[in-house]
Amino acid sequence: MTTLTKESGGLSTDGSRSFLSVRDLRVQFSTEDGIVKAVDGLSFDIERGKTLGIVGESGSGKSVTNLTILGLHNPKSTNVQGEIWLDGQELIGASEREMEKIRGNKAAMIFQDPLTAMSPYYTVGRQISEPYMKHTGASKKEARDRTIQMLEKVGIPQPKLRVDDYPHQFSGGMRQRAMIAMALVCDPDLLIADEPTTALDVTVQAQILDLLKDLQQEFGSAIVFITHDLGVISNMADDIMVMYAGRAVERGSRREVLRTPEHPYAWGLLSSMPRLGSDVGQQLTPIPGSPPSLLNPPSGCAFNPRCGFSSEVPGNRCVTDRPELPAGRGAACHLTPAQKQTFFVEKIKPRLG
Ligand code: ADP
Ligand code: MG
């Protein structure tokens, strides 16, 4: 285990470390076509009990980041650099045995598709109670009671009966609830939710979001909530980090990022997002083009080929210099602070309705 000897990151000015602190994370895959830089220098922090929303289009490195936190990458083809501190322990240097202890116990994950996390061959109850017994040493009877209690907490009707069902006997929404029970049964301090509601219809989606919020109150876990849809986290996250091509391009409080976003990519995400309660006939403006290949990303700012504002920056800098994300609130963009404000207020905001 790597202990607190690497003092390069994750320390705030008073010397304390965030509950989860990711420092300059880089994740590269060796493929036949070359090196994929899936995550390319990412840093962020979360405190206990808080929710960080990570937003970005498909392929921006959200899932890779979070699988890396849980040590779920293939060590043979994956090169991981940087530091991941969870409650004072550095995870990139941790052994597989240590990671197994952390997964489920200290940190757990829920996915878009519960069937990837659940086995079709075992009852739902067994899949919740076995990890519980393993991590806590509880007896079979204790684990069954706890499982029924968890199923009840996540809103499964008749939990005493449903505990013996197999996953295919549950509806999609119920399976999602069961996976949440599975993730929370050991009371993890960190819950990573990777697009957990993407496959569900809007009503069930709202119920699951409410459920996660309630459970967070009760369990006090930190949540990393990953989504491609800003709308989903607009009443869920404390902080928001916007990712593009394996890097963070903007971060701030939920209010800051949603009300006064600074990065043209964040403007694009907002303009392409349907707004709750607005007219059916509202105009959505998709971001032109598609996300870049991470085998050979564009030089300078990776967003420059799709950005409508790079001509406002003198000297072709968007193509030649990669903008850095400032510490704290801010965006990785060469526009001046005044331009960021004016362009948003004059060109983007009126379209949002
Ligand atoms: P997101 O979750 O934001 O949609 P991912 O984190 O899944 O995106 O993927 C980021 C990039 O890394 C994508 O370009 C994806 O194709 C690539 N990638 C993910 N896993 C692997 C892997 N095992 N081997 C090669 N490339 C991968
Ligand atoms: Mg993903």
Short mmCIF file of C-alpha atoms and ligand atoms in Angstrom, two decimals:
data_model
loop_
_atom_site.label_atom_id
_atom_site.label_comp_id
_atom_site.label_asym_id
_atom_site.label_seq_id
_atom_site.Cartn_x
_atom_site.Cartn_y
_atom_site.Cartn_z
CA MET A 1 0.00 0.00 0.00
CA THR A 2 1.17 3.51 -0.74
CA THR A 3 0.69 5.59 2.38
CA LEU A 4 0.66 9.35 2.74
CA THR A 5 4.20 9.78 1.49
CA LYS A 6 3.46 11.26 -1.92
CA GLU A 7 2.70 14.81 -0.91
CA SER A 8 2.31 16.30 -4.35
CA GLY A 9 -1.43 16.69 -4.49
CA GLY A 10 -4.82 16.62 -2.93
CA LEU A 11 -3.80 18.88 -0.10
CA SER A 12 -5.70 22.08 0.42
CA THR A 13 -3.96 25.15 1.81
CA ASP A 14 -4.53 24.08 5.42
CA GLY A 15 -2.88 20.74 4.67
CA SER A 16 -6.05 18.64 4.84
CA ARG A 17 -6.95 16.26 2.06
CA SER A 18 -10.32 15.88 0.43
CA PHE A 19 -12.20 12.64 1.00
CA LEU A 20 -11.66 11.71 -2.66
CA SER A 21 -8.87 13.51 -4.44
CA VAL A 22 -7.86 12.69 -8.02
CA ARG A 23 -4.58 14.30 -9.10
CA ASP A 24 -3.39 14.56 -12.70
CA LEU A 25 -4.90 11.23 -13.65
CA ARG A 26 -3.84 9.80 -17.00
CA VAL A 27 -5.24 6.58 -18.40
CA GLN A 28 -3.94 5.24 -21.71
CA PHE A 29 -4.88 2.09 -23.59
CA SER A 30 -2.50 0.39 -25.99
CA THR A 31 -4.51 -0.69 -29.02
CA GLU A 32 -3.64 -2.00 -32.48
CA ASP A 33 -4.20 1.48 -33.86
CA GLY A 34 -2.02 3.21 -31.28
CA ILE A 35 -2.33 4.75 -27.82
CA VAL A 36 -5.79 5.93 -26.75
CA LYS A 37 -5.45 8.78 -24.24
CA ALA A 38 -8.82 8.18 -22.59
CA VAL A 39 -8.06 10.39 -19.58
CA ASP A 40 -5.40 13.01 -20.04
CA GLY A 41 -4.51 14.95 -16.90
CA LEU A 42 -7.64 15.08 -14.76
CA SER A 43 -7.87 16.46 -11.21
CA PHE A 44 -10.88 16.81 -8.94
CA ASP A 45 -11.96 16.57 -5.31
CA ILE A 46 -15.10 15.55 -3.46
CA GLU A 47 -15.96 15.81 0.19
CA ARG A 48 -18.02 13.30 2.17
CA GLY A 49 -21.74 13.64 1.72
CA LYS A 50 -21.40 15.76 -1.45
CA THR A 51 -22.32 15.00 -5.04
CA LEU A 52 -20.09 15.76 -7.99
CA GLY A 53 -21.77 15.62 -11.38
CA ILE A 54 -19.45 14.68 -14.25
CA VAL A 55 -20.96 15.66 -17.60
CA GLY A 56 -19.77 15.13 -21.13
CA GLU A 57 -20.70 13.53 -24.43
CA SER A 58 -20.14 9.86 -24.98
CA GLY A 59 -16.43 9.03 -25.28
CA SER A 60 -15.15 11.88 -23.10
CA GLY A 61 -13.54 9.57 -20.54
CA LYS A 62 -16.16 9.58 -17.79
CA SER A 63 -16.50 5.83 -17.33
CA VAL A 64 -12.78 5.17 -17.70
CA THR A 65 -12.09 7.69 -14.92
CA ASN A 66 -14.45 5.99 -12.56
CA LEU A 67 -13.52 2.43 -13.41
CA THR A 68 -9.94 3.49 -12.69
CA ILE A 69 -10.91 4.82 -9.26
CA LEU A 70 -12.26 1.37 -8.43
CA GLY A 71 -9.26 -0.38 -9.99
CA LEU A 72 -11.40 -2.10 -12.61
CA HIS A 73 -9.12 -1.70 -15.64
CA ASN A 74 -7.12 -4.39 -17.34
CA PRO A 75 -3.58 -3.85 -16.01
CA LYS A 76 -2.03 -5.50 -19.08
CA SER A 77 -3.25 -3.04 -21.70
CA THR A 78 -3.81 -0.01 -19.50
CA ASN A 79 -1.27 2.54 -18.37
CA VAL A 80 -2.45 4.54 -15.35
CA GLN A 81 -0.57 7.52 -13.95
CA GLY A 82 -1.33 10.15 -11.34
CA GLU A 83 -2.75 9.79 -7.87
CA ILE A 84 -6.14 8.78 -6.49
CA TRP A 85 -6.56 9.38 -2.78
CA LEU A 86 -9.59 7.90 -1.07
CA ASP A 87 -9.87 8.68 2.62
CA GLY A 88 -6.10 9.01 2.95
CA GLN A 89 -5.19 5.90 0.95
CA GLU A 90 -3.55 6.11 -2.47
CA LEU A 91 -5.29 3.70 -4.84
CA ILE A 92 -3.19 3.62 -7.99
CA GLY A 93 -0.43 1.94 -6.03
CA ALA A 94 -2.80 -0.35 -4.11
CA SER A 95 -2.69 -4.12 -4.60
CA GLU A 96 -5.58 -6.06 -6.11
CA ARG A 97 -6.34 -7.47 -2.65
CA GLU A 98 -6.59 -4.00 -1.17
CA MET A 99 -8.81 -2.88 -4.05
CA GLU A 100 -11.12 -5.84 -3.48
CA LYS A 101 -11.55 -4.73 0.11
CA ILE A 102 -12.29 -1.17 -0.99
CA ARG A 103 -14.82 -2.18 -3.66
CA GLY A 104 -18.18 -2.82 -2.11
CA ASN A 105 -17.02 -1.79 1.34
CA LYS A 106 -15.68 1.73 0.98
CA ALA A 107 -16.64 2.47 -2.60
CA ALA A 108 -19.36 1.01 -4.80
CA MET A 109 -20.65 1.60 -8.28
CA ILE A 110 -24.00 1.48 -10.04
CA PHE A 111 -24.24 1.27 -13.80
CA GLN A 112 -26.64 2.05 -16.58
CA ASP A 113 -27.44 -1.61 -17.10
CA PRO A 114 -28.07 -3.58 -13.89
CA LEU A 115 -27.73 -6.84 -15.79
CA THR A 116 -23.99 -6.21 -16.20
CA ALA A 117 -23.66 -6.05 -12.40
CA MET A 118 -26.01 -8.93 -11.62
CA SER A 119 -25.79 -12.59 -12.39
CA PRO A 120 -28.88 -14.11 -14.01
CA TYR A 121 -28.25 -17.38 -12.14
CA TYR A 122 -28.55 -16.18 -8.56
CA THR A 123 -31.47 -14.63 -6.72
CA VAL A 124 -31.47 -10.90 -6.18
CA GLY A 125 -31.32 -11.50 -2.44
CA ARG A 126 -28.25 -13.70 -2.65
CA GLN A 127 -26.43 -11.09 -4.73
CA ILE A 128 -27.01 -8.50 -2.06
CA SER A 129 -26.42 -10.67 1.00
CA GLU A 130 -23.21 -12.44 -0.13
CA PRO A 131 -21.04 -9.33 -0.45
CA TYR A 132 -22.53 -8.17 2.84
CA MET A 133 -21.48 -11.37 4.61
CA LYS A 134 -18.06 -11.22 3.00
CA HIS A 135 -17.34 -7.63 4.01
CA THR A 136 -18.93 -7.63 7.46
CA GLY A 137 -18.74 -11.22 8.65
CA ALA A 138 -22.50 -11.24 9.29
CA SER A 139 -24.34 -14.57 9.58
CA LYS A 140 -26.67 -15.83 6.86
CA LYS A 141 -29.72 -14.88 8.87
CA GLU A 142 -28.39 -11.38 9.64
CA ALA A 143 -27.50 -10.86 6.00
CA ARG A 144 -30.96 -11.94 4.84
CA ASP A 145 -32.62 -9.56 7.26
CA ARG A 146 -30.35 -6.75 6.15
CA THR A 147 -31.07 -7.55 2.49
CA ILE A 148 -34.82 -7.41 3.00
CA GLN A 149 -34.39 -4.14 4.84
CA MET A 150 -32.31 -2.74 1.97
CA LEU A 151 -34.86 -3.86 -0.64
CA GLU A 152 -37.50 -2.08 1.37
CA LYS A 153 -35.39 1.08 1.59
CA VAL A 154 -34.97 1.23 -2.19
CA GLY A 155 -38.70 0.84 -2.67
CA ILE A 156 -39.15 -2.78 -3.74
CA PRO A 157 -42.71 -3.81 -2.81
CA GLN A 158 -43.11 -7.01 -0.80
CA PRO A 159 -39.38 -7.34 -0.15
CA LYS A 160 -39.81 -10.53 1.90
CA LEU A 161 -41.15 -12.27 -1.19
CA ARG A 162 -39.12 -10.51 -3.87
CA VAL A 163 -35.82 -11.28 -2.14
CA ASP A 164 -35.98 -14.79 -3.64
CA ASP A 165 -36.70 -13.62 -7.19
CA TYR A 166 -34.15 -13.76 -9.99
CA PRO A 167 -33.16 -10.53 -11.77
CA HIS A 168 -35.27 -11.34 -14.85
CA GLN A 169 -38.37 -11.38 -12.66
CA PHE A 170 -37.84 -7.69 -11.88
CA SER A 171 -38.79 -4.78 -14.17
CA GLY A 172 -36.00 -2.47 -15.41
CA GLY A 173 -36.72 0.13 -12.75
CA MET A 174 -36.87 -2.53 -10.00
CA ARG A 175 -33.57 -4.01 -11.14
CA GLN A 176 -32.04 -0.55 -10.93
CA ARG A 177 -33.36 -0.25 -7.39
CA ALA A 178 -31.97 -3.69 -6.52
CA MET A 179 -28.56 -2.69 -7.89
CA ILE A 180 -28.65 0.40 -5.69
CA ALA A 181 -29.42 -1.86 -2.71
CA MET A 182 -26.49 -4.07 -3.73
CA ALA A 183 -24.18 -1.04 -3.92
CA LEU A 184 -25.29 0.45 -0.61
CA VAL A 185 -25.62 -2.67 1.52
CA CYS A 186 -22.14 -2.22 3.02
CA ASP A 187 -22.70 1.50 3.57
CA PRO A 188 -19.92 2.72 1.24
CA ASP A 189 -18.48 6.19 1.76
CA LEU A 190 -18.25 6.69 -1.99
CA LEU A 191 -20.90 5.78 -4.54
CA ILE A 192 -20.14 6.09 -8.22
CA ALA A 193 -23.28 6.24 -10.34
CA ASP A 194 -22.46 5.87 -14.04
CA GLU A 195 -25.48 6.96 -16.12
CA PRO A 196 -27.75 5.03 -13.75
CA THR A 197 -30.97 6.38 -15.21
CA THR A 198 -30.13 6.63 -18.91
CA ALA A 199 -32.00 3.46 -19.87
CA LEU A 200 -35.14 4.31 -17.88
CA ASP A 201 -38.22 6.25 -18.86
CA VAL A 202 -38.58 9.78 -17.52
CA THR A 203 -40.90 8.96 -14.62
CA VAL A 204 -38.81 6.07 -13.32
CA GLN A 205 -35.70 8.19 -13.88
CA ALA A 206 -37.08 10.89 -11.57
CA GLN A 207 -37.98 8.28 -8.93
CA ILE A 208 -34.47 6.81 -8.98
CA LEU A 209 -32.90 10.28 -8.66
CA ASP A 210 -35.14 11.04 -5.68
CA LEU A 211 -34.23 7.71 -4.16
CA LEU A 212 -30.50 8.39 -4.52
CA LYS A 213 -30.91 11.80 -2.91
CA ASP A 214 -32.82 10.32 0.04
CA LEU A 215 -30.32 7.52 0.50
CA GLN A 216 -27.45 9.99 0.42
CA GLN A 217 -29.08 11.88 3.28
CA GLU A 218 -29.32 8.67 5.22
CA PHE A 219 -25.97 7.10 4.37
CA GLY A 220 -23.91 10.29 3.97
CA SER A 221 -21.96 8.86 1.01
CA ALA A 222 -20.10 11.04 -1.44
CA ILE A 223 -21.59 10.50 -4.91
CA VAL A 224 -19.92 10.83 -8.27
CA PHE A 225 -22.82 11.09 -10.68
CA ILE A 226 -21.86 10.56 -14.32
CA THR A 227 -24.16 11.58 -17.13
CA HIS A 228 -24.19 12.90 -20.68
CA ASP A 229 -27.33 14.86 -19.79
CA LEU A 230 -26.93 18.10 -17.84
CA GLY A 231 -30.65 18.05 -17.06
CA VAL A 232 -30.30 14.90 -14.97
CA ILE A 233 -27.91 16.48 -12.47
CA SER A 234 -29.45 19.94 -12.50
CA ASN A 235 -31.13 19.28 -9.15
CA MET A 236 -28.79 16.64 -7.84
CA ALA A 237 -25.13 17.78 -7.93
CA ASP A 238 -23.38 20.15 -5.54
CA ASP A 239 -20.54 20.65 -8.00
CA ILE A 240 -20.32 20.00 -11.72
CA MET A 241 -17.29 19.08 -13.81
CA VAL A 242 -17.61 19.16 -17.59
CA MET A 243 -15.37 16.73 -19.48
CA TYR A 244 -14.24 16.83 -23.08
CA ALA A 245 -11.74 14.49 -24.74
CA GLY A 246 -10.38 13.09 -21.49
CA ARG A 247 -9.94 16.44 -19.74
CA ALA A 248 -11.99 18.69 -17.48
CA VAL A 249 -12.89 21.84 -19.41
CA GLU A 250 -15.04 23.52 -16.78
CA ARG A 251 -15.90 23.16 -13.14
CA GLY A 252 -17.79 25.04 -10.49
CA SER A 253 -20.77 24.80 -8.23
CA ARG A 254 -23.97 23.54 -9.84
CA ARG A 255 -25.34 27.07 -9.81
CA GLU A 256 -22.26 28.57 -11.41
CA VAL A 257 -22.01 26.01 -14.18
CA LEU A 258 -25.73 26.02 -14.99
CA ARG A 259 -26.35 29.76 -14.67
CA THR A 260 -23.12 31.30 -15.90
CA PRO A 261 -21.25 28.60 -17.83
CA GLU A 262 -17.95 29.82 -19.28
CA HIS A 263 -16.83 27.19 -21.77
CA PRO A 264 -18.28 27.15 -25.30
CA TYR A 265 -18.62 23.37 -24.95
CA ALA A 266 -20.77 23.82 -21.83
CA TRP A 267 -22.83 26.37 -23.79
CA GLY A 268 -23.28 23.71 -26.46
CA LEU A 269 -24.42 21.11 -23.92
CA LEU A 270 -26.91 23.56 -22.42
CA SER A 271 -28.28 24.58 -25.82
CA SER A 272 -28.78 20.99 -26.87
CA MET A 273 -30.58 19.96 -23.69
CA PRO A 274 -34.38 19.84 -23.54
CA ARG A 275 -35.58 22.05 -20.71
CA LEU A 276 -38.14 20.87 -18.21
CA GLY A 277 -41.38 22.78 -18.33
CA SER A 278 -40.56 24.72 -21.47
CA ASP A 279 -42.63 24.74 -24.66
CA VAL A 280 -42.83 21.60 -26.70
CA GLY A 281 -41.81 23.66 -29.72
CA GLN A 282 -38.55 24.91 -28.16
CA GLN A 283 -35.54 24.85 -30.42
CA LEU A 284 -32.67 22.60 -29.49
CA THR A 285 -29.32 23.32 -31.05
CA PRO A 286 -27.07 20.29 -31.27
CA ILE A 287 -23.30 20.83 -31.04
CA PRO A 288 -21.96 20.59 -34.62
CA GLY A 289 -19.57 17.77 -35.47
CA SER A 290 -18.70 14.87 -33.19
CA PRO A 291 -16.28 14.20 -30.33
CA PRO A 292 -12.68 13.71 -31.45
CA SER A 293 -10.77 10.47 -31.65
CA LEU A 294 -8.66 10.04 -28.53
CA LEU A 295 -6.03 8.26 -30.63
CA ASN A 296 -5.11 11.52 -32.27
CA PRO A 297 -6.92 14.44 -30.64
CA PRO A 298 -6.81 17.94 -32.18
CA SER A 299 -3.88 20.16 -31.15
CA GLY A 300 -4.42 23.09 -28.81
CA CYS A 301 -7.93 23.04 -27.37
CA ALA A 302 -9.47 19.68 -28.33
CA PHE A 303 -12.82 21.41 -28.80
CA ASN A 304 -11.51 23.98 -31.33
CA PRO A 305 -12.76 22.23 -34.52
CA ARG A 306 -16.33 22.40 -33.18
CA CYS A 307 -16.16 25.76 -31.44
CA GLY A 308 -17.96 28.77 -32.86
CA PHE A 309 -15.82 31.19 -30.86
CA SER A 310 -12.21 30.30 -31.66
CA SER A 311 -12.01 33.08 -34.27
CA GLU A 312 -12.51 35.53 -31.38
CA VAL A 313 -9.16 34.49 -29.91
CA PRO A 314 -6.23 36.24 -31.59
CA GLY A 315 -3.26 34.44 -33.12
CA ASN A 316 -4.81 31.03 -33.76
CA ARG A 317 -4.08 30.18 -30.11
CA CYS A 318 -6.96 27.70 -29.87
CA VAL A 319 -5.10 25.52 -32.37
CA THR A 320 -1.58 26.05 -31.02
CA ASP A 321 -1.94 26.29 -27.19
CA ARG A 322 -3.84 23.98 -24.92
CA PRO A 323 -5.78 26.09 -22.40
CA GLU A 324 -5.38 25.05 -18.76
CA LEU A 325 -8.24 24.73 -16.29
CA PRO A 326 -7.65 27.13 -13.39
CA ALA A 327 -7.91 25.79 -9.83
CA GLY A 328 -11.39 26.17 -8.34
CA ARG A 329 -14.15 27.75 -10.43
CA GLY A 330 -13.31 28.28 -14.09
CA ALA A 331 -13.02 27.01 -17.65
CA ALA A 332 -10.12 25.87 -19.82
CA CYS A 333 -10.68 28.35 -22.64
CA HIS A 334 -8.63 31.18 -24.21
CA LEU A 335 -11.55 33.63 -24.34
CA THR A 336 -11.07 36.52 -21.90
CA PRO A 337 -13.28 36.63 -18.80
CA ALA A 338 -15.18 39.55 -20.34
CA GLN A 339 -15.73 37.64 -23.61
CA LYS A 340 -16.95 34.56 -21.72
CA GLN A 341 -19.51 36.66 -19.94
CA THR A 342 -20.65 38.77 -22.90
CA PHE A 343 -20.90 35.92 -25.39
CA PHE A 344 -22.93 33.84 -22.97
CA VAL A 345 -25.31 36.63 -22.03
CA GLU A 346 -25.77 37.97 -25.57
CA LYS A 347 -25.51 34.95 -27.84
CA ILE A 348 -26.37 31.86 -25.83
CA LYS A 349 -28.73 32.79 -23.01
CA PRO A 350 -31.47 34.27 -25.24
CA ARG A 351 -31.70 30.92 -27.04
CA LEU A 352 -32.13 28.96 -23.83
CA GLY A 353 -35.61 30.37 -23.13
P1 ADP B 1 -17.66 7.93 -21.64
O1 ADP B 1 -17.95 7.13 -20.42
O2 ADP B 1 -17.39 9.37 -21.35
O3 ADP B 1 -18.69 7.77 -22.70
P2 ADP B 1 -15.36 6.21 -21.79
O4 ADP B 1 -14.69 6.62 -20.54
O5 ADP B 1 -16.10 4.93 -21.79
O6 ADP B 1 -16.31 7.39 -22.30
O7 ADP B 1 -14.29 6.12 -22.97
C1 ADP B 1 -13.33 7.11 -23.24
C2 ADP B 1 -12.52 6.70 -24.45
O8 ADP B 1 -11.68 5.58 -24.14
C3 ADP B 1 -13.36 6.30 -25.64
O9 ADP B 1 -12.74 6.82 -26.79
C4 ADP B 1 -13.29 4.80 -25.63
O10 ADP B 1 -13.40 4.28 -26.92
C5 ADP B 1 -11.89 4.55 -25.08
N1 ADP B 1 -11.77 3.27 -24.36
C6 ADP B 1 -12.46 2.90 -23.25
N2 ADP B 1 -12.07 1.67 -22.83
C7 ADP B 1 -11.11 1.26 -23.70
C8 ADP B 1 -10.29 0.08 -23.79
N3 ADP B 1 -10.39 -0.92 -22.92
N4 ADP B 1 -9.43 0.02 -24.83
C9 ADP B 1 -9.29 1.02 -25.72
N5 ADP B 1 -10.02 2.17 -25.67
C10 ADP B 1 -10.92 2.30 -24.68
MG MG B 2 -19.60 5.92 -20.05
#
